[in-house]
PDB file of C-alpha atoms in Angstrom:
ATOM      1  CA  UNK Q   1     149.665 229.256 172.728  1.00  0.00           C
ATOM      2  CA  UNK Q   2     147.645 228.831 169.548  1.00  0.00           C
ATOM      3  CA  UNK Q   3     144.069 230.030 169.925  1.00  0.00           C
ATOM      4  CA  UNK Q   4     141.252 228.222 168.164  1.00  0.00           C
ATOM      5  CA  UNK Q   5     140.268 231.502 166.462  1.00  0.00           C
ATOM      6  CA  UNK Q   6     143.739 231.435 164.918  1.00  0.00           C
ATOM      7  CA  UNK Q   7     142.617 228.662 162.592  1.00  0.00           C
ATOM      8  CA  UNK Q   8     140.011 230.752 160.736  1.00  0.00           C
ATOM      9  CA  UNK Q   9     142.074 231.428 157.639  1.00  0.00           C
ATOM     10  CA  UNK Q  10     143.400 227.884 157.499  1.00  0.00           C
ATOM     11  CA  UNK Q  11     139.868 226.543 157.824  1.00  0.00           C
ATOM     12  CA  UNK Q  12     138.658 228.798 155.023  1.00  0.00           C
ATOM     13  CA  UNK Q  13     141.475 227.546 152.785  1.00  0.00           C
ATOM     14  CA  UNK Q  14     140.577 223.931 153.636  1.00  0.00           C
ATOM     15  CA  UNK Q  15     136.907 224.573 152.766  1.00  0.00           C
ATOM     16  CA  UNK Q  16     137.937 226.138 149.459  1.00  0.00           C
ATOM     17  CA  UNK Q  17     140.199 223.160 148.676  1.00  0.00           C
ATOM     18  CA  UNK Q  18     137.281 220.870 149.464  1.00  0.00           C
ATOM     19  CA  UNK Q  19     135.117 222.809 147.017  1.00  0.00           C
ATOM     20  CA  UNK Q  20     137.753 222.402 144.313  1.00  0.00           C
ATOM     21  CA  UNK Q  21     137.903 218.673 145.035  1.00  0.00           C
ATOM     22  CA  UNK Q  22     134.109 218.439 144.594  1.00  0.00           C
ATOM     23  CA  UNK Q  23     134.352 220.221 141.241  1.00  0.00           C
ATOM     24  CA  UNK Q  24     137.254 217.968 140.234  1.00  0.00           C
ATOM     25  CA  UNK Q  25     135.344 214.835 141.200  1.00  0.00           C
ATOM     26  CA  UNK Q  26     132.165 215.940 139.402  1.00  0.00           C
ATOM     27  CA  UNK Q  27     133.899 216.610 136.065  1.00  0.00           C
ATOM     28  CA  UNK Q  28     136.947 214.384 136.537  1.00  0.00           C
ATOM     29  CA  UNK Q  29     139.337 217.134 135.525  1.00  0.00           C
ATOM     30  CA  UNK Q  30     142.531 216.369 137.426  1.00  0.00           C
ATOM     31  CA  UNK Q  31     142.915 214.071 140.424  1.00  0.00           C
ATOM     32  CA  UNK Q  32     139.918 211.930 139.480  1.00  0.00           C
ATOM     33  CA  UNK Q  33     141.148 211.572 135.908  1.00  0.00           C
ATOM     34  CA  UNK Q  34     144.953 211.321 136.275  1.00  0.00           C
ATOM     35  CA  UNK Q  35     145.958 211.359 139.972  1.00  0.00           C
ATOM     36  CA  UNK Q  36     149.737 211.103 139.504  1.00  0.00           C
ATOM     37  CA  UNK Q  37     149.893 213.782 136.838  1.00  0.00           C
ATOM     38  CA  UNK Q  38     147.664 216.100 138.852  1.00  0.00           C
ATOM     39  CA  UNK Q  39     149.750 215.588 142.019  1.00  0.00           C
ATOM     40  CA  UNK Q  40     152.908 216.318 140.026  1.00  0.00           C
ATOM     41  CA  UNK Q  41     151.410 219.509 138.539  1.00  0.00           C
ATOM     42  CA  UNK Q  42     150.154 220.810 141.849  1.00  0.00           C
ATOM     43  CA  UNK Q  43     153.360 219.791 143.617  1.00  0.00           C
ATOM     44  CA  UNK Q  44     155.601 221.527 141.079  1.00  0.00           C
ATOM     45  CA  UNK Q  45     153.436 224.652 141.298  1.00  0.00           C
ATOM     46  CA  UNK Q  46     153.533 224.726 145.088  1.00  0.00           C
ATOM     47  CA  UNK Q  47     157.292 224.088 145.141  1.00  0.00           C
ATOM     48  CA  UNK Q  48     157.923 226.827 142.582  1.00  0.00           C
ATOM     49  CA  UNK Q  49     155.845 229.344 144.473  1.00  0.00           C
ATOM     50  CA  UNK Q  50     157.441 228.402 147.810  1.00  0.00           C
ATOM     51  CA  UNK Q  51     160.899 228.928 146.289  1.00  0.00           C
ATOM     52  CA  UNK Q  52     159.656 232.302 145.006  1.00  0.00           C
ATOM     53  CA  UNK Q  53     158.406 233.181 148.500  1.00  0.00           C
ATOM     54  CA  UNK Q  54     161.671 232.134 150.147  1.00  0.00           C
ATOM     55  CA  UNK Q  55     163.668 234.216 147.634  1.00  0.00           C
ATOM     56  CA  UNK Q  56     161.389 237.197 148.305  1.00  0.00           C
ATOM     57  CA  UNK Q  57     161.774 236.775 152.064  1.00  0.00           C
ATOM     58  CA  UNK Q  58     165.565 236.486 151.830  1.00  0.00           C
ATOM     59  CA  UNK Q  59     165.769 239.599 149.667  1.00  0.00           C
ATOM     60  CA  UNK Q  60     163.503 241.514 152.016  1.00  0.00           C
ATOM     61  CA  UNK Q  61     160.828 241.972 149.366  1.00  0.00           C
ATOM     62  CA  UNK Q  62     158.204 239.942 151.262  1.00  0.00           C
ATOM     63  CA  UNK Q  63     157.353 240.066 154.962  1.00  0.00           C
ATOM     64  CA  UNK Q  64     154.969 238.094 157.112  1.00  0.00           C
ATOM     65  CA  UNK Q  65     151.915 239.986 158.213  1.00  0.00           C
ATOM     66  CA  UNK Q  66     150.210 239.329 161.521  1.00  0.00           C
ATOM     67  CA  UNK Q  67     146.585 238.418 161.791  1.00  0.00           C
ATOM     68  CA  UNK Q  68     144.435 236.994 164.573  1.00  0.00           C
ATOM     69  CA  UNK Q  69     143.005 234.579 161.989  1.00  0.00           C
ATOM     70  CA  UNK Q  70     146.303 232.789 161.369  1.00  0.00           C
ATOM     71  CA  UNK Q  71     147.722 229.900 163.386  1.00  0.00           C
ATOM     72  CA  UNK Q  72     151.153 231.380 163.983  1.00  0.00           C
ATOM     73  CA  UNK Q  73     152.744 228.091 162.863  1.00  0.00           C
ATOM     74  CA  UNK Q  74     155.702 228.604 160.570  1.00  0.00           C
ATOM     75  CA  UNK Q  75     157.337 226.386 157.957  1.00  0.00           C
ATOM     76  CA  UNK Q  76     160.410 228.605 158.044  1.00  0.00           C
ATOM     77  CA  UNK Q  77     161.123 232.033 159.513  1.00  0.00           C
ATOM     78  CA  UNK Q  78     158.435 234.402 158.211  1.00  0.00           C
ATOM     79  CA  UNK Q  79     156.778 231.616 156.134  1.00  0.00           C
ATOM     80  CA  UNK Q  80     153.432 230.669 157.695  1.00  0.00           C
ATOM     81  CA  UNK Q  81     151.914 227.223 157.133  1.00  0.00           C
ATOM     82  CA  UNK Q  82     148.879 228.952 155.632  1.00  0.00           C
ATOM     83  CA  UNK Q  83     151.061 230.103 152.730  1.00  0.00           C
ATOM     84  CA  UNK Q  84     151.726 226.526 151.626  1.00  0.00           C
ATOM     85  CA  UNK Q  85     148.024 225.706 151.853  1.00  0.00           C
ATOM     86  CA  UNK Q  86     147.148 228.871 149.907  1.00  0.00           C
ATOM     87  CA  UNK Q  87     149.698 227.972 147.231  1.00  0.00           C
ATOM     88  CA  UNK Q  88     148.172 224.488 147.008  1.00  0.00           C
ATOM     89  CA  UNK Q  89     144.758 226.127 146.520  1.00  0.00           C
ATOM     90  CA  UNK Q  90     146.171 228.467 143.881  1.00  0.00           C
ATOM     91  CA  UNK Q  91     147.907 225.688 141.947  1.00  0.00           C
ATOM     92  CA  UNK Q  92     144.940 223.326 142.138  1.00  0.00           C
ATOM     93  CA  UNK Q  93     142.589 226.103 141.033  1.00  0.00           C
ATOM     94  CA  UNK Q  94     144.827 226.922 138.042  1.00  0.00           C
ATOM     95  CA  UNK Q  95     145.021 223.232 137.098  1.00  0.00           C
ATOM     96  CA  UNK Q  96     141.251 222.839 137.222  1.00  0.00           C
ATOM     97  CA  UNK Q  97     140.718 226.025 135.210  1.00  0.00           C
ATOM     98  CA  UNK Q  98     143.183 224.843 132.559  1.00  0.00           C
ATOM     99  CA  UNK Q  99     141.668 221.358 132.367  1.00  0.00           C
ATOM    100  CA  UNK Q 100     138.170 222.848 132.215  1.00  0.00           C
ATOM    101  CA  UNK Q 101     139.122 225.169 129.346  1.00  0.00           C
ATOM    102  CA  UNK Q 102     140.739 222.267 127.477  1.00  0.00           C
ATOM    103  CA  UNK Q 103     137.579 220.219 127.957  1.00  0.00           C
ATOM    104  CA  UNK Q 104     135.391 223.038 126.639  1.00  0.00           C
ATOM    105  CA  UNK Q 105     137.677 223.553 123.639  1.00  0.00           C
ATOM    106  CA  UNK Q 106     137.649 219.839 122.844  1.00  0.00           C
ATOM    107  CA  UNK Q 107     133.879 219.741 123.135  1.00  0.00           C
ATOM    108  CA  UNK Q 108     133.503 222.724 120.782  1.00  0.00           C
ATOM    109  CA  UNK Q 109     135.970 221.232 118.317  1.00  0.00           C
ATOM    110  CA  UNK Q 110     133.994 217.989 118.361  1.00  0.00           C
ATOM    111  CA  UNK Q 111     130.721 219.782 117.730  1.00  0.00           C
ATOM    112  CA  UNK Q 112     132.247 221.763 114.881  1.00  0.00           C
ATOM    113  CA  UNK Q 113     133.711 218.626 113.294  1.00  0.00           C
ATOM    114  CA  UNK Q 114     130.394 216.807 113.654  1.00  0.00           C
ATOM    115  CA  UNK Q 115     128.535 219.761 112.105  1.00  0.00           C
ATOM    116  CA  UNK Q 116     130.887 219.898 109.126  1.00  0.00           C
ATOM    117  CA  UNK Q 117     130.571 216.156 108.544  1.00  0.00           C
ATOM    118  CA  UNK Q 118     126.781 216.459 108.332  1.00  0.00           C
ATOM    119  CA  UNK Q 119     126.952 218.778 105.307  1.00  0.00           C
TER     120      UNK Q 119
END
């Protein structure tokens, strides 16, 4: 039986994903600017990391740890559902960081070009 306390980690991941969505919406970095491209980027990232995890599990490099804060639900043997949500968080965070850095660089390049044109 799955205890309600077993959803603590999953709930924390969901709250963090919600925070990233708020940042994304505010600055229109990924899903609020180009939803299909953002979904493809996050999806490819999650799929790549899941394949990496499965390979590590099959080779005996990775192992599932037990925690009272996890649901106990598995996507595959030794692959908890929380891992997929965490990988989504990781990929989304990386996408937002990249898009934010690109935006800052574009802004600085625009300021520099405007400053040079004023001379």
